[in-house]
Short mmCIF file of C-alpha atoms in Angstrom, two decimals:
data_model
loop_
_atom_site.label_atom_id
_atom_site.label_comp_id
_atom_site.label_asym_id
_atom_site.label_seq_id
_atom_site.Cartn_x
_atom_site.Cartn_y
_atom_site.Cartn_z
CA MET A 1 0.08 0.02 0.03
CA GLN A 2 1.40 3.53 -0.78
CA ARG A 3 2.03 5.41 2.14
CA THR A 4 0.30 8.61 2.89
CA THR A 5 2.63 11.57 2.82
CA ALA A 6 2.45 13.93 5.89
CA GLU A 7 4.07 17.40 6.21
CA GLY A 8 5.22 17.84 9.70
CA ARG A 9 8.15 17.57 12.22
CA GLY A 10 10.40 19.12 9.78
CA PRO A 11 11.77 22.63 9.33
CA VAL A 12 9.36 25.46 10.23
CA ARG A 13 9.20 27.54 6.87
CA PHE A 14 7.29 30.69 7.02
CA GLY A 15 5.42 31.87 3.83
CA PRO A 16 4.60 35.41 2.67
CA PRO A 17 1.96 37.51 4.71
CA SER A 18 -1.53 37.88 3.62
CA PRO A 19 -2.23 40.55 1.08
CA GLY A 20 -2.71 43.94 2.49
CA PRO A 21 -5.66 46.37 1.74
CA GLY A 22 -3.17 48.87 0.29
CA LEU A 23 -4.96 51.58 1.83
CA PRO A 24 -4.41 54.29 4.49
CA VAL A 25 -5.91 53.63 7.95
CA LEU A 26 -9.32 54.97 8.79
CA PRO A 27 -8.91 58.07 10.74
CA GLY A 28 -11.45 56.99 13.19
CA LEU A 29 -9.35 53.81 13.88
CA VAL A 30 -6.32 55.92 14.47
CA GLY A 31 -8.19 57.96 16.84
CA VAL A 32 -9.42 54.93 18.79
CA LEU A 33 -5.63 53.60 19.02
CA ALA A 34 -4.29 57.16 20.04
CA ALA A 35 -6.89 57.68 22.78
CA ALA A 36 -5.70 54.33 24.35
CA ALA A 37 -2.15 54.72 23.80
CA GLY A 38 -1.37 55.64 27.40
CA ARG A 39 -2.87 52.23 28.48
CA SER A 40 0.19 50.02 29.34
CA ALA A 41 -1.55 47.04 30.70
CA PRO A 42 -2.38 44.13 28.13
CA GLU A 43 -5.70 42.28 27.97
CA PRO A 44 -6.22 39.47 30.06
CA PRO A 45 -5.45 35.93 28.37
CA GLY A 46 -8.17 35.54 25.95
CA GLY A 47 -9.44 39.08 25.63
CA GLY A 48 -11.30 41.68 27.88
CA GLU A 49 -14.93 41.66 27.99
CA ALA A 50 -15.27 44.62 25.64
CA VAL A 51 -13.56 42.96 22.79
CA ARG A 52 -15.37 39.65 23.39
CA GLU A 53 -18.71 41.21 23.58
CA ALA A 54 -18.18 43.18 20.45
CA ALA A 55 -17.03 39.89 18.84
CA CYS A 56 -20.39 38.50 19.83
CA ARG A 57 -22.42 41.23 18.23
CA HIS A 58 -20.27 40.68 15.19
CA TRP A 59 -21.05 37.07 14.99
CA GLY A 60 -24.59 37.67 15.71
CA ARG A 61 -24.98 39.98 12.65
CA ARG A 62 -24.06 36.90 10.57
CA GLY A 63 -26.34 34.55 11.89
CA LEU A 64 -24.29 33.04 14.83
CA ILE A 65 -25.47 33.66 18.16
CA THR A 66 -22.56 33.66 20.48
CA THR A 67 -21.85 34.50 24.27
CA PRO A 68 -18.59 36.09 25.63
CA GLU A 69 -17.97 33.02 27.55
CA ASN A 70 -17.45 31.24 24.36
CA VAL A 71 -15.00 33.68 22.74
CA ALA A 72 -11.26 34.20 23.18
CA ALA A 73 -9.05 36.90 21.51
CA GLY A 74 -5.38 36.69 20.58
CA PRO A 75 -2.54 38.90 19.20
CA GLY A 76 -3.37 37.62 15.71
CA ALA A 77 -4.80 34.57 13.94
CA PRO A 78 -1.44 32.41 14.04
CA ALA A 79 -1.15 32.98 17.81
CA LEU A 80 -4.82 31.94 18.31
CA LEU A 81 -4.50 28.80 15.87
CA LEU A 82 -1.35 27.67 17.60
CA ALA A 83 -2.98 27.69 21.03
CA LEU A 84 -6.03 25.95 19.76
CA LEU A 85 -4.40 23.26 18.08
CA GLY A 86 -2.02 22.60 20.88
CA ALA A 87 -5.17 22.41 23.31
CA TYR A 88 -7.01 19.89 20.82
CA GLY A 89 -4.10 17.54 19.96
CA GLY A 90 -3.60 15.21 17.22
CA ASP A 91 -2.70 15.52 13.45
CA VAL A 92 -4.25 17.89 11.36
CA MET A 93 -6.09 17.67 7.73
CA LEU A 94 -5.81 20.66 5.42
CA PRO A 95 -6.58 21.52 1.80
CA ARG A 96 -4.25 21.93 -0.93
CA PRO A 97 -3.53 24.70 -1.54
CA CYS A 98 -4.00 26.57 1.60
CA PRO A 99 -2.73 29.69 3.52
CA ALA A 100 1.00 29.98 3.85
CA TRP A 101 0.89 30.21 7.41
CA TRP A 102 -1.20 27.13 8.38
CA THR A 103 1.22 24.57 7.99
CA PRO A 104 3.91 26.12 10.00
CA GLN A 105 1.58 26.21 12.96
CA VAL A 106 1.06 22.35 12.96
CA ARG A 107 4.86 21.80 12.48
CA LEU A 108 5.73 24.15 15.40
CA LEU A 109 3.65 21.70 17.51
CA GLY A 110 5.42 18.77 16.20
CA ARG A 111 2.21 17.31 14.57
CA ARG A 112 1.60 16.11 11.09
CA ALA A 113 -0.24 18.07 8.57
CA TYR A 114 -2.00 16.20 5.65
CA HIS A 115 -3.20 17.91 2.52
CA VAL A 116 -6.10 16.90 0.65
CA PRO A 117 -7.03 17.93 -2.62
CA THR A 118 -9.85 20.67 -3.33
CA PRO A 119 -12.48 20.41 -5.63
CA ALA A 120 -12.26 21.44 -9.17
CA GLU A 121 -14.75 24.23 -8.54
CA CYS A 122 -13.19 26.06 -5.65
CA GLY A 123 -10.42 26.14 -3.08
CA GLY A 124 -10.64 26.51 0.82
CA ILE A 125 -12.43 22.96 1.65
CA PRO A 126 -11.18 19.62 0.95
CA ASP A 127 -12.78 17.15 -1.69
CA PRO A 128 -15.06 15.15 0.62
CA TYR A 129 -14.34 11.95 -0.82
CA ALA A 130 -10.49 12.81 -0.70
CA LEU A 131 -10.78 13.67 2.75
CA LEU A 132 -12.65 10.41 3.95
CA GLU A 133 -9.93 8.08 1.99
CA THR A 134 -7.32 10.07 3.26
CA VAL A 135 -8.22 9.79 6.94
CA ARG A 136 -8.75 6.20 6.39
CA ARG A 137 -5.45 5.73 5.05
CA VAL A 138 -3.52 7.82 7.65
CA ARG A 139 -5.40 6.07 10.51
CA ALA A 140 -4.53 2.49 8.97
CA GLU A 141 -0.88 3.66 8.97
CA GLY A 142 -0.76 4.83 12.63
CA GLY A 143 -1.77 8.56 12.31
CA ASP A 144 -4.17 10.24 14.57
CA PRO A 145 -6.12 12.92 12.72
CA ARG A 146 -8.43 14.87 14.59
CA VAL A 147 -8.74 18.29 13.18
CA LEU A 148 -9.66 19.84 9.85
CA LEU A 149 -8.80 23.15 8.89
CA LEU A 150 -10.66 24.97 6.07
CA SER A 151 -11.78 28.43 4.98
CA VAL A 152 -15.02 29.82 3.54
CA ALA A 153 -13.53 32.60 1.69
CA ASP A 154 -9.91 31.25 0.77
CA ASP A 155 -6.47 32.51 0.59
CA PRO A 156 -4.70 31.64 -1.84
CA THR A 157 -7.52 30.85 -4.21
CA ALA A 158 -9.76 33.74 -3.67
CA THR A 159 -12.80 31.57 -4.11
CA VAL A 160 -15.91 30.77 -1.78
CA PRO A 161 -17.20 27.28 -1.64
CA SER A 162 -20.91 27.01 -2.37
CA PRO A 163 -23.14 26.16 0.60
CA GLU A 164 -23.75 22.50 -0.97
CA MET A 165 -19.97 21.78 -1.43
CA LEU A 166 -19.37 23.40 1.82
CA ARG A 167 -22.11 20.99 3.50
CA GLU A 168 -20.59 18.03 1.87
CA ALA A 169 -17.17 18.81 3.46
CA CYS A 170 -18.53 19.36 6.71
CA GLU A 171 -20.56 16.16 6.47
CA ALA A 172 -17.46 14.33 5.69
CA ALA A 173 -15.65 15.75 8.45
CA GLU A 174 -18.32 14.67 10.86
CA SER A 175 -18.26 11.18 9.54
CA ALA A 176 -14.55 10.91 10.05
CA GLY A 177 -14.62 12.27 13.67
CA LEU A 178 -12.86 15.56 12.87
CA PHE A 179 -13.17 18.80 14.52
CA VAL A 180 -13.42 21.58 12.38
CA VAL A 181 -11.62 24.88 12.50
CA SER A 182 -13.05 27.44 9.83
CA ASP A 183 -10.84 30.57 9.22
CA GLU A 184 -13.38 33.26 8.08
CA SER A 185 -10.84 35.85 8.09
CA TRP A 186 -11.72 36.80 4.38
CA ARG A 187 -15.43 36.48 4.67
CA ASP A 188 -16.06 40.32 4.86
CA THR A 189 -13.85 40.79 1.63
CA VAL A 190 -16.37 39.10 -0.88
CA HIS A 191 -16.51 41.22 -3.95
CA ARG A 192 -20.17 40.67 -4.73
CA PRO A 193 -21.90 40.30 -1.37
CA ARG A 194 -25.49 40.33 -2.75
CA ASP A 195 -24.39 37.32 -5.49
CA THR A 196 -22.28 35.36 -2.97
CA LEU A 197 -23.54 33.26 -0.02
CA VAL A 198 -21.08 32.69 2.56
CA LEU A 199 -22.12 30.24 5.31
CA SER A 200 -19.94 28.81 8.26
CA PRO A 201 -19.38 25.35 9.12
CA ALA A 202 -20.50 26.79 12.82
CA GLU A 203 -24.30 26.78 11.15
CA MET A 204 -23.94 23.17 9.92
CA LEU A 205 -21.86 21.61 12.92
CA PRO A 206 -22.56 23.80 15.79
CA ASP A 207 -21.23 21.15 18.40
CA ARG A 208 -18.13 20.49 16.23
CA ALA A 209 -16.70 23.64 14.74
CA ALA A 210 -14.71 26.61 15.97
CA VAL A 211 -14.60 29.91 13.93
CA LEU A 212 -11.32 32.08 13.84
CA VAL A 213 -11.31 35.50 12.32
CA ASP A 214 -8.25 37.62 11.82
CA LEU A 215 -9.23 41.16 11.84
CA SER A 216 -6.70 42.45 9.72
CA GLY A 217 -8.33 40.57 6.95
CA ALA A 218 -11.09 43.23 6.74
CA LEU A 219 -11.28 45.44 9.60
CA LEU A 220 -7.92 46.40 10.86
CA PRO A 221 -4.54 47.20 9.44
CA THR A 222 -2.31 44.39 9.06
CA GLY A 223 0.32 45.75 11.53
CA TRP A 224 -2.30 45.64 14.51
CA PRO A 225 -2.41 41.93 15.42
CA ALA A 226 -5.66 40.93 16.81
CA ALA A 227 -8.03 38.09 16.12
CA VAL A 228 -11.04 36.16 17.69
CA VAL A 229 -12.02 32.74 17.84
CA ARG A 230 -15.64 31.18 18.74
CA PHE A 231 -15.97 28.10 20.41
CA PRO A 232 -18.97 25.63 20.36
CA ASP A 233 -21.40 26.23 23.11
CA THR A 234 -20.94 22.64 24.60
CA PRO A 235 -18.82 21.36 27.54
CA ARG A 236 -16.19 20.27 25.06
CA GLY A 237 -16.02 23.47 23.75
CA THR A 238 -15.84 25.03 27.23
CA TRP A 239 -13.05 22.70 28.04
CA LEU A 240 -11.25 23.68 24.54
CA ARG A 241 -11.37 27.13 25.38
CA ALA A 242 -10.08 26.79 28.99
CA ARG A 243 -7.13 24.69 27.29
CA THR A 244 -6.71 27.43 24.67
CA LEU A 245 -6.54 29.94 27.33
CA ASP A 246 -3.64 28.06 29.03
CA VAL A 247 -1.59 27.85 26.13
CA LEU A 248 -2.08 31.74 25.44
CA THR A 249 -0.92 32.36 29.11
CA ALA A 250 2.19 30.17 28.78
CA THR A 251 3.28 31.52 25.65
CA GLY A 252 2.31 35.46 26.68
CA ALA A 253 0.08 35.54 23.71
CA LEU A 254 -2.06 38.82 24.86
CA VAL A 255 -3.48 41.42 23.03
CA ALA A 256 -2.16 44.88 23.56
CA GLY A 257 -4.44 47.12 25.46
CA PRO A 258 -4.58 49.98 22.60
CA VAL A 259 -4.82 47.37 19.99
CA ALA A 260 -7.93 45.60 21.74
CA GLY A 261 -9.69 48.96 21.86
CA ALA A 262 -9.54 49.41 18.34
CA ALA A 263 -10.46 45.92 17.74
CA ALA A 264 -13.75 46.38 19.82
CA TYR A 265 -14.47 49.44 17.89
CA ALA A 266 -13.72 47.73 14.49
CA LEU A 267 -15.92 44.58 15.51
CA GLU A 268 -18.85 46.97 16.14
CA GLU A 269 -18.60 48.06 12.54
CA PRO A 270 -19.67 51.77 12.79
CA ASP A 271 -20.63 53.10 9.42
CA ALA A 272 -17.12 54.39 8.52
CA VAL A 273 -15.48 50.94 9.13
CA ALA A 274 -18.22 49.08 7.14
CA GLY A 275 -18.16 51.49 4.50
CA ARG A 276 -14.44 51.14 3.99
CA ALA A 277 -14.65 47.51 4.08
CA CYS A 278 -17.53 47.48 1.50
CA ALA A 279 -15.84 49.99 -0.72
CA ALA A 280 -12.12 48.14 -0.50
CA ALA A 281 -13.74 44.80 -1.24
CA ALA A 282 -15.58 46.18 -4.36
CA LEU A 283 -12.14 47.78 -5.56
CA HIS A 284 -10.24 44.88 -4.96
CA GLY A 285 -13.01 42.82 -6.77
CA ALA A 286 -12.87 45.10 -9.77
CA VAL A 287 -9.04 45.02 -10.16
CA ALA A 288 -8.89 41.15 -9.60
CA ALA A 289 -11.48 40.67 -12.17
CA ALA A 290 -9.50 42.77 -14.73
CA ALA A 291 -6.26 40.98 -13.94
CA HIS A 292 -8.29 37.51 -14.39
CA ARG A 293 -9.11 38.60 -17.93
CA GLU A 294 -5.36 39.38 -18.39
CA LEU A 295 -4.56 36.05 -17.48
CA LEU A 296 -7.23 34.21 -19.56
CA ALA A 297 -6.39 36.41 -22.64
CA VAL A 298 -2.84 34.74 -22.68
CA GLY A 299 -4.14 31.02 -22.03
CA ALA A 300 -3.09 30.95 -18.47
CA LEU A 301 -5.56 29.39 -15.82
CA ALA A 302 -7.22 31.01 -12.73
CA ARG A 303 -10.62 30.53 -10.96
CA PRO A 304 -12.58 33.58 -10.95
CA PRO A 305 -11.54 35.70 -7.72
CA GLU A 306 -14.59 36.13 -5.34
CA ALA A 307 -13.17 37.41 -2.26
CA GLY A 308 -9.94 38.81 -0.88
CA ARG A 309 -7.02 41.09 -2.42
CA HIS A 310 -5.49 38.45 -4.73
CA LEU A 311 -6.16 35.60 -7.21
CA TYR A 312 -4.31 32.31 -7.87
CA ALA A 313 -3.00 31.95 -11.18
CA ASP A 314 -1.93 28.61 -12.91
CA LEU A 315 0.70 29.60 -15.89
CA THR A 316 1.39 25.80 -16.70
CA PRO A 317 0.08 26.60 -20.14
CA LEU A 318 2.97 28.93 -20.51
CA ARG A 319 5.59 26.43 -19.45
CA GLU A 320 7.37 26.64 -23.00
CA GLY A 321 7.49 30.36 -22.92
CA LEU A 322 8.70 30.29 -19.09
CA ALA A 323 11.27 27.69 -19.78
CA ARG A 324 12.87 30.22 -22.32
CA HIS A 325 13.66 32.39 -19.26
CA GLY A 326 14.93 29.53 -17.31
CA VAL A 327 11.75 29.04 -15.28
CA GLY A 328 11.00 25.51 -14.58
CA ASP A 329 8.91 25.40 -11.15
CA ALA A 330 7.09 27.74 -8.69
CA MET A 331 10.18 28.91 -6.78
CA GLU A 332 11.79 30.26 -10.07
CA LEU A 333 8.45 31.52 -11.11
CA GLU A 334 8.19 33.48 -7.99
CA ASP A 335 11.49 35.06 -8.47
CA TRP A 336 11.22 35.90 -12.05
CA LEU A 337 7.62 37.12 -12.14
CA GLY A 338 7.95 39.28 -9.16
CA ALA A 339 11.26 41.00 -10.35
CA ARG A 340 9.35 41.77 -13.55
CA LEU A 341 6.12 43.03 -11.84
CA GLY A 342 8.05 44.79 -9.06
CA ALA A 343 5.72 43.03 -6.51
CA PRO A 344 5.62 39.96 -4.54
CA THR A 345 4.28 36.96 -6.21
CA PRO A 346 4.52 33.86 -4.06
CA GLY A 347 4.63 30.92 -5.83
CA GLY A 348 2.45 27.69 -4.98
CA GLN A 349 5.05 25.89 -3.03
CA ARG A 350 4.39 28.53 -0.33
CA PHE A 351 0.82 27.36 0.10
CA ALA A 352 1.39 23.59 0.06
CA ASP A 353 1.01 23.26 -3.55
CA GLU A 354 3.08 21.03 -5.90
CA PRO A 355 6.48 23.01 -6.53
CA VAL A 356 6.74 21.57 -9.95
CA ALA A 357 3.15 23.24 -10.80
CA LEU A 358 3.70 26.75 -12.27
CA ARG A 359 1.23 28.48 -9.79
CA VAL A 360 1.41 31.97 -8.08
CA ARG A 361 -0.50 34.33 -5.92
CA LEU A 362 -1.14 37.71 -7.30
CA SER A 363 -2.07 40.47 -5.16
CA THR A 364 -4.21 43.24 -6.36
CA GLY A 365 -2.84 45.79 -3.59
CA PRO A 366 0.06 46.79 -5.82
CA LEU A 367 -2.12 47.54 -8.93
CA LEU A 368 -4.16 50.06 -6.97
CA GLY A 369 -0.96 52.89 -7.24
CA ALA A 370 2.23 53.25 -5.65
CA THR A 371 1.28 56.10 -3.23
CA PRO A 372 -1.37 56.61 -0.60
CA GLU A 373 -2.91 59.21 -2.77
CA GLU A 374 -3.19 56.97 -5.86
CA ARG A 375 -4.81 54.23 -3.88
CA LEU A 376 -7.36 56.68 -2.33
CA ALA A 377 -8.06 57.93 -5.68
CA ALA A 378 -9.02 54.30 -6.87
CA LEU A 379 -10.95 53.82 -3.80
CA ALA A 380 -12.86 56.99 -4.61
CA ALA A 381 -13.24 56.58 -8.58
CA PRO A 382 -16.51 55.41 -10.04
CA ASP A 383 -14.44 53.23 -12.44
CA PRO A 384 -11.04 52.48 -10.63
CA LEU A 385 -9.76 50.63 -14.09
CA ALA A 386 -10.13 54.08 -15.84
CA LEU A 387 -7.48 55.87 -13.87
CA PRO A 388 -3.95 56.01 -15.72
CA HIS A 389 -1.93 54.64 -12.85
CA VAL A 390 -4.22 51.54 -12.45
CA ARG A 391 -4.50 50.83 -16.02
CA ARG A 392 -0.46 50.98 -16.34
CA SER A 393 -0.61 48.36 -13.68
CA LEU A 394 -2.64 46.07 -15.34
CA ASP A 395 -1.04 46.77 -18.84
CA LEU A 396 2.37 45.76 -17.18
CA LEU A 397 0.92 42.50 -16.26
CA GLY A 398 -0.67 41.92 -19.47
CA SER A 399 2.53 42.53 -21.36
CA VAL A 400 4.80 40.40 -19.20
CA LEU A 401 2.34 37.53 -19.79
CA ALA A 402 2.07 38.19 -23.54
CA GLY A 403 5.86 37.74 -23.60
CA LEU A 404 5.49 34.13 -22.73
CA THR A 405 2.99 33.00 -25.51
#
């Protein structure tokens, strides 16, 4: 029998950060942070009452009734995920590709990570049949899979699984006895919220799913680390939250007091915060769609981007043209394309994808302009694609790709 390959217990290699918004910080957020700048004490482990109550209202507006006793806050999603996985134990199942920071968390704990192919239609979730077969084989070989990590709005693929596909993945996880951790950091960056229905595994598996939200995904600047996690309202969920707080305490993973104030403010979603999030999502959606058209025009492959500030491109059809430039795998493609575009283009190997596949994540932030003034102009423009600096960026992408045909 062919042995199932696990990625774990090896070197911890950190990948690129998540794509930033490329926009100046909202003045209201700056004011809240500045007003709390004199607060020297950190939040208690798991966050203070204000940020946890604000998180409850945030989830309540999305149909997930939550109480503060089932919420924990931490200094960013990586710290919270590390604590949660450390508390739960066991090996971890992940989709392939997956966010660059997931696998290192598993490796840091000395656990095994097993990557499962995603469906053809979307990323973020495992193919349910492949998941069941992989879990069966892992257990037959002595592994101990207990957790499934997934995302309902995915980095790197920028896709959103349909409710039917998400339900099938959740049913497979339940059948396999896996606890689900749903990373919903990009949920509020959906490009066309009226046309895209985003559901949470916590709605389908209320007793077996935790929800993780990194606030820098949509609500806070990337340099202000804060995240929240929602645990099931069950005795097992209470136990898991307590164990998670133990890990946060032991590692000193506490939210800075001023950042906690800004996080609570952002989670309440006042008009300025909600309006900026909506406008930014629409802007990145328009630019991502234009970049997607440039890719398809030269024969490259990419799923239509639906969320986030990026898209995931497969340049395998251009392999012959890339070979002329000495590019034969994803690592070489990352360096070559990034140098020509003048912006980071992390290769698929960063996201647990096959290194031989010529895949990269393209961020839309650099396409918005080189200065804060240009980016704000793109945010305010009725048609950002008509702005000269945005058009130049897209034309550069198109010309680099056309040179490979």
